[in-house]
C-alpha cells in the first residue's frame, strides 16, 4: 500500500509558474519557437562586480558553514542598505539571511502562526503566499481587489476583513506587486498601518521588487512609517530581482528581534545557512553597487512602456498600467465570453495559446483572479513584439469564431 501523505501537504499544489516554465522549456528544447512570458526572473546576467566577489570568496576557500543567520558583514550590509534606502534602523540581530525570500517568508510564517491563525492577503496575490501559509498550518484569507481600485486594498476593506476573521494574525503586503505591478502610495500605507496597529496585526511586507519602480514612483516600506509599525512589521527582501541573482538563492527578513530569532530557529533545523559564496557575493552586491543595476531597471521600464502600449491597442482587452515589478495582467473576460471554441476560462486560453501559438502566459486563476492572464516582461523587446502579435492573433481568432 502506498504511504499516505500528510493532510498538510495534500493541500499544496505545484507552482503554476514553475510548471509552465518547465513545459515551455520542454517545447523549446524540442525545437519549437516558444515565447515565454511566464518567467518570474530577470533575463539579465548577474553583474560582473558581483561575480568577481564570488570568485574571490571561492579562491579564498570561503566554503564552510557560516553562522545560521548569515555572516555578520552581510547582516551589517543589509542594515546599512535598510538605513540608506528605506530609512529603517536595524541591528544585525534583527536580520535573518535565508536561501531566497521564499524561504524567509516560510520561516517567518512558521515562527508566528499557530494552527487556526489566519493570514490576510490582497487578491490577486503571488502564487506562493497561500501555500506558504498552509505550510505554516495557518489559513489564507483573501481580500479581493479590482482593476478599478488599482488592485490595492483600502484601509476599510482591511478592517472589514479583520473584523470578519477573528483569528487574523498577519497581513502579507507585496508592493510592488507580483502579479499586478501595483505600488502602494504613502497615504495608502499610512491608512493601512493605522488599522494594523489598532488590531495588532503583523505585516509581512514583501519588498522584493522595490528597486523596480517606474515613472518616478517611490517605493516606501510600511515599517518606516512609525516605531509602532516597525514593531509589527517583518520586511522581506532579497537580491533575486534587483541584482539578477535568482539562482544564487539569498533573501532576508528584518524585524523584531524575538520574531527573527524564532524564524532563525526554524531555519537552523530546516536548511541552515545560505551558501557561503553567495553570502560574500551579496556583501559586494549591496555595498559596492555599480551602474549595472540601474541600467536593468531602465530596460525594464522601456519594456513595460512597449508592452503596455502594444496591449492597449488590442480591442476589448482591459489593461492596468503597472508602476513596478515586471508583470502586466490584462483582463481577457470579453474574449472568454465571445468565442465559439469553448475557451471559457483563462486556463483553457493559456493552454491553447501555448499549444497553437507557442506563447506561454500564466492564467490569472493561479493568482486568485479568473479572467486575466499574466505577462512577464523579463524578455527582449523583439520577443515581446512577436509574442504580443501572436497573442493578438489568437484573440482575433476567438472573436472571429463567435
Ligand atoms: C512576490 C515575490 N516574493 C518573493 C519571491 C521569491 O524570491 P526569491 O528568489 O528570493 O526566493 C518572488 C519570486 O518570484 C516573488 O515574486
XYZ file of C-alpha atoms and ligand atoms in Angstrom:
418
model
C 0.000 0.000 0.000
C 1.334 3.435 -0.893
C 2.462 5.639 2.004
C -0.229 8.201 2.857
C 0.893 11.795 2.540
C 0.239 14.341 5.260
C -3.037 16.263 5.188
C -0.982 19.441 5.109
C 0.991 18.566 2.021
C -2.079 17.344 0.185
C -3.272 20.956 0.148
C -0.098 22.077 -1.614
C -0.350 22.297 -5.398
C 2.635 22.609 -7.748
C 3.697 26.174 -8.537
C 1.870 27.037 -11.785
C 4.662 29.360 -12.878
C 7.349 26.701 -12.421
C 5.156 24.070 -14.151
C 4.552 26.388 -17.078
C 8.223 27.299 -17.392
C 9.118 23.591 -17.440
C 6.555 22.901 -20.205
C 7.721 25.908 -22.261
C 11.332 24.779 -21.860
C 10.457 21.253 -22.958
C 8.802 22.648 -26.115
C 11.775 24.923 -26.758
C 14.228 22.040 -26.331
C 12.279 20.063 -28.911
C 12.888 22.878 -31.415
C 9.617 24.848 -31.075
C 9.951 28.629 -31.121
C 8.206 29.370 -27.799
C 7.932 32.883 -26.431
C 7.860 32.529 -22.699
C 6.103 35.300 -20.781
C 5.763 33.015 -17.768
C 9.130 33.540 -16.149
C 9.472 35.472 -12.919
C 13.146 36.245 -13.213
C 15.292 38.894 -14.874
C 16.724 37.710 -18.206
C 19.976 39.605 -17.480
C 23.205 38.030 -16.297
C 24.408 38.731 -12.766
C 26.563 41.889 -12.929
C 30.327 41.364 -13.241
C 31.266 43.112 -9.980
C 29.155 40.579 -8.049
C 30.558 37.565 -9.901
C 34.093 38.803 -9.223
C 33.366 38.831 -5.480
C 32.146 35.212 -5.680
C 35.336 34.134 -7.488
C 37.360 35.842 -4.806
C 35.476 34.078 -1.996
C 35.928 30.709 -3.663
C 39.651 31.292 -4.200
C 39.959 32.224 -0.522
C 38.299 28.888 0.382
C 35.327 30.583 1.982
C 33.460 27.327 1.652
C 32.342 26.217 5.097
C 29.120 26.541 7.113
C 28.588 30.091 8.270
C 26.501 31.450 11.136
C 22.931 30.289 10.623
C 21.569 33.846 10.390
C 24.216 34.908 7.870
C 27.764 36.259 8.125
C 27.991 39.393 10.218
C 29.375 41.551 7.372
C 26.338 40.652 5.252
C 23.880 41.425 8.023
C 25.702 44.720 8.547
C 25.492 45.439 4.811
C 21.744 44.712 4.930
C 21.325 47.043 7.935
C 23.216 49.767 6.042
C 21.022 49.235 2.966
C 17.812 49.414 5.016
C 19.017 52.654 6.631
C 20.222 54.197 3.357
C 17.321 53.245 1.120
C 14.368 52.707 3.445
C 15.091 54.970 6.400
C 14.932 51.942 8.690
C 17.312 51.345 11.565
C 18.005 47.682 12.381
C 20.729 45.819 14.256
C 22.292 42.616 12.818
C 20.372 40.533 15.400
C 17.173 41.750 13.748
C 18.210 40.300 10.364
C 17.880 36.688 9.171
C 19.504 35.737 5.856
C 17.797 32.771 4.158
C 18.050 30.784 0.919
C 15.736 33.127 -1.009
C 12.902 35.439 0.022
C 10.615 32.437 -0.390
C 12.376 30.725 2.489
C 12.359 33.975 4.504
C 8.561 34.136 4.280
C 8.075 30.479 5.237
C 10.451 30.806 8.210
C 8.567 33.858 9.484
C 5.118 32.310 8.975
C 6.152 29.116 10.783
C 7.601 31.233 13.581
C 4.471 33.332 14.168
C 1.465 31.198 13.190
C -0.406 28.603 15.195
C -2.973 26.364 13.555
C -6.266 28.236 13.159
C -4.426 31.557 12.781
C -5.437 33.434 9.667
C -3.145 35.246 7.271
C -4.726 38.024 5.224
C -3.546 38.800 1.712
C -4.827 41.108 -1.013
C -6.009 39.189 -4.061
C -4.623 38.870 -6.734
C -1.686 37.533 -4.742
C 1.665 35.958 -5.515
C 1.077 32.222 -6.128
C 3.177 31.031 -3.196
C 1.574 33.021 -0.350
C -1.451 30.726 0.163
C 0.727 27.603 0.152
C 3.356 29.134 2.397
C 0.535 29.960 4.810
C -0.809 26.392 4.630
C 2.685 25.029 5.263
C 2.658 27.022 8.494
C -0.679 25.345 9.372
C -2.486 28.672 9.108
C -5.399 29.680 6.884
C -5.056 32.090 3.940
C -7.803 34.729 3.797
C -8.128 36.780 0.625
C -9.115 40.435 0.422
C -10.315 40.915 -3.153
C -9.281 43.973 -5.149
C -10.345 45.146 -8.605
C -8.619 46.859 -11.504
C -10.749 49.946 -10.745
C -9.133 50.037 -7.280
C -5.700 49.694 -8.933
C -5.543 46.236 -7.339
C -4.900 47.748 -3.909
C -6.741 47.171 -0.635
C -8.137 50.130 1.219
C -7.873 50.541 4.977
C -11.626 49.984 5.301
C -11.513 46.742 3.268
C -8.691 45.594 5.536
C -10.605 46.451 8.691
C -13.720 44.668 7.408
C -11.599 41.564 6.730
C -10.008 41.714 10.193
C -13.403 42.045 11.892
C -14.814 39.149 9.849
C -11.841 36.913 10.704
C -11.216 36.967 14.442
C -8.104 34.762 14.142
C -6.406 37.192 11.754
C -2.773 37.321 12.813
C -0.855 38.748 9.881
C -1.207 40.578 6.588
C 1.092 39.834 3.665
C 1.583 43.042 1.719
C 3.510 42.943 -1.548
C 4.423 46.312 -3.014
C 5.414 46.485 -5.865
C 3.111 43.570 -6.533
C 3.539 40.346 -8.383
C 1.287 39.825 -10.395
C -0.299 43.283 -10.888
C 2.612 45.724 -10.631
C 0.592 47.903 -8.234
C 2.621 50.086 -5.851
C 1.133 51.481 -2.631
C 1.490 55.231 -2.077
C 2.432 56.826 1.240
C -1.125 57.816 2.263
C -2.447 54.341 1.415
C 0.230 52.724 3.559
C -0.428 55.159 6.401
C -4.116 54.239 6.422
C -3.294 50.503 6.355
C -0.710 50.928 9.118
C -3.275 52.641 11.344
C -5.591 49.618 11.075
C -2.766 47.136 11.679
C -1.693 48.978 14.813
C -5.299 49.236 16.044
C -5.873 45.474 15.660
C -2.293 44.342 16.413
C -1.758 42.688 13.040
C 1.755 41.700 11.937
C 2.619 42.904 8.433
C 4.871 40.675 6.378
C 5.982 43.275 3.862
C 7.389 41.575 0.782
C 9.529 44.257 -0.871
C 11.439 42.006 -3.274
C 10.542 44.243 -6.271
C 11.302 47.543 -4.502
C 14.021 48.625 -6.932
C 11.849 48.006 -9.991
C 9.577 51.064 -9.941
C 8.836 53.377 -12.859
C 7.622 56.884 -13.755
C 9.327 58.392 -10.718
C 7.198 56.337 -8.306
C 8.887 55.841 -4.957
C 8.827 52.608 -3.006
C 8.015 53.100 0.673
C 8.431 50.438 3.319
C 5.425 50.343 5.666
C 7.859 49.607 8.523
C 9.343 53.091 8.116
C 6.095 54.893 8.930
C 6.358 54.812 12.726
C 8.023 52.921 15.595
C 4.631 51.278 16.326
C 4.506 49.968 12.760
C 8.129 48.859 12.746
C 7.383 46.714 15.823
C 4.668 44.950 13.839
C 6.447 44.506 10.531
C 8.805 41.957 9.117
C 10.396 43.342 5.964
C 11.182 40.694 3.366
C 13.670 41.431 0.621
C 16.475 39.799 -1.338
C 18.771 40.008 -4.313
C 16.956 37.837 -6.885
C 15.120 40.535 -8.807
C 17.094 43.774 -8.388
C 20.540 42.205 -8.853
C 19.586 39.440 -11.341
C 20.652 36.759 -8.845
C 17.724 34.315 -8.828
C 19.896 31.185 -8.902
C 22.195 32.324 -6.100
C 19.389 31.958 -3.523
C 19.537 34.719 -0.989
C 16.741 36.602 0.724
C 16.390 38.216 4.108
C 13.925 39.159 6.783
C 14.276 42.227 9.030
C 12.031 42.596 12.032
C 11.597 42.464 15.809
C 14.467 40.508 17.392
C 12.245 37.847 19.001
C 10.477 37.081 15.713
C 13.752 36.959 13.804
C 15.328 34.705 16.444
C 12.353 32.323 16.246
C 12.449 32.305 12.426
C 16.190 31.607 12.744
C 15.462 28.530 14.871
C 13.136 27.235 12.146
C 15.866 27.768 9.576
C 18.525 26.196 11.776
C 16.737 22.850 11.638
C 15.424 23.084 8.092
C 18.146 24.479 5.831
C 20.776 26.212 7.970
C 22.908 28.980 6.455
C 22.823 30.257 2.885
C 25.640 29.136 0.550
C 28.807 30.818 1.832
C 29.974 32.082 -1.591
C 26.577 33.637 -2.271
C 26.744 35.485 1.026
C 30.116 37.033 0.171
C 28.883 37.999 -3.292
C 25.875 39.691 -1.719
C 28.009 41.792 0.623
C 29.591 43.240 -2.521
C 26.253 43.459 -4.366
C 24.859 45.685 -1.616
C 27.965 47.661 -0.604
C 29.501 48.335 -3.988
C 26.542 48.659 -6.315
C 27.523 49.932 -9.755
C 25.552 51.394 -12.648
C 24.538 47.956 -13.996
C 21.663 47.726 -11.504
C 20.029 50.984 -12.579
C 20.573 50.050 -16.248
C 18.456 46.923 -15.746
C 15.693 48.980 -14.160
C 15.706 51.396 -17.083
C 15.494 48.488 -19.532
C 12.519 47.044 -17.636
C 10.876 50.449 -17.754
C 11.309 50.617 -21.559
C 9.848 47.138 -21.942
C 6.900 47.952 -19.719
C 6.105 51.025 -21.826
C 6.373 48.982 -25.013
C 4.287 46.027 -23.814
C 1.625 48.265 -22.275
C 1.376 50.340 -25.475
C 1.041 47.187 -27.612
C -1.580 45.608 -25.344
C -3.708 48.730 -25.183
C -4.010 48.667 -28.999
C -5.936 45.370 -28.749
C -9.714 45.879 -28.682
C -11.738 44.639 -25.667
C -8.635 43.997 -23.600
C -8.637 45.776 -20.236
C -5.196 46.628 -19.006
C -3.928 48.098 -15.732
C -0.713 50.089 -16.121
C 1.772 48.671 -13.614
C 4.045 51.025 -11.696
C 6.517 48.396 -10.600
C 7.853 44.785 -10.803
C 7.946 43.245 -14.314
C 4.437 41.972 -14.927
C 1.284 43.134 -16.710
C -2.015 41.407 -16.060
C -4.649 42.219 -18.691
C -8.278 41.068 -18.367
C -9.459 38.854 -21.233
C -13.037 38.366 -19.969
C -14.612 39.777 -23.136
C -12.893 37.136 -25.294
C -13.811 34.339 -22.890
C -17.456 35.309 -23.369
C -17.268 35.953 -27.134
C -15.974 32.822 -28.828
C -17.428 29.527 -30.022
C -14.286 27.471 -29.446
C -15.132 26.523 -25.871
C -12.417 28.815 -24.422
C -14.330 29.990 -21.374
C -11.600 30.323 -18.753
C -8.056 31.668 -18.644
C -6.621 28.180 -18.016
C -8.012 26.864 -21.310
C -6.974 30.091 -23.007
C -3.361 29.712 -21.871
C -3.238 26.003 -22.770
C -4.387 26.647 -26.369
C -2.212 29.751 -26.710
C 0.829 27.674 -25.806
C -0.069 24.665 -27.976
C -1.127 26.593 -31.056
C 0.639 29.957 -30.946
C 3.646 28.912 -28.827
C 3.237 31.714 -26.324
C 3.452 30.947 -22.601
C 1.345 33.094 -20.234
C 0.204 32.303 -16.700
C -3.574 32.145 -16.160
C -4.867 34.607 -13.584
C -6.652 31.908 -11.545
C -3.260 30.970 -10.133
C -3.100 34.448 -8.600
C -6.733 34.421 -7.478
C -8.186 36.424 -10.381
C -10.005 34.438 -13.048
C -10.444 36.126 -16.456
C -6.922 37.532 -16.558
C -3.502 36.426 -17.792
C -0.079 37.484 -16.562
C 2.730 38.602 -18.853
C 6.262 38.854 -17.504
C 8.251 41.416 -19.470
C 11.563 39.936 -18.384
C 12.030 39.345 -22.087
C 13.638 41.159 -25.042
C 11.694 43.825 -26.961
C 11.842 41.584 -30.075
C 10.284 38.693 -28.170
C 7.685 40.956 -26.608
C 6.743 42.304 -30.050
C 6.428 38.850 -31.609
C 4.666 37.383 -28.557
C 2.054 40.142 -28.456
C 1.477 39.734 -32.189
C 0.679 36.031 -31.676
C -1.440 36.813 -28.598
C -3.436 39.387 -30.619
C -3.852 36.858 -33.457
C -5.317 34.349 -31.021
C -7.721 36.946 -29.604
C -8.771 37.859 -33.159
C -9.351 34.169 -33.918
C -11.558 33.860 -30.833
C -13.580 36.949 -31.711
C -13.990 35.806 -35.339
C -15.290 32.394 -34.198
C -18.327 33.842 -32.459
C 6.424 38.473 -4.737
C 7.594 37.576 -4.630
N 8.137 37.380 -3.423
C 9.200 36.552 -3.270
C 9.755 35.905 -4.343
C 10.900 34.949 -4.082
O 12.125 35.427 -4.367
P 13.440 34.570 -4.048
O 14.036 34.232 -5.371
O 14.292 35.497 -3.247
O 13.029 33.353 -3.279
C 9.224 36.087 -5.617
C 9.794 35.353 -6.769
O 9.162 35.151 -7.782
C 8.125 36.949 -5.770
O 7.578 37.183 -6.967
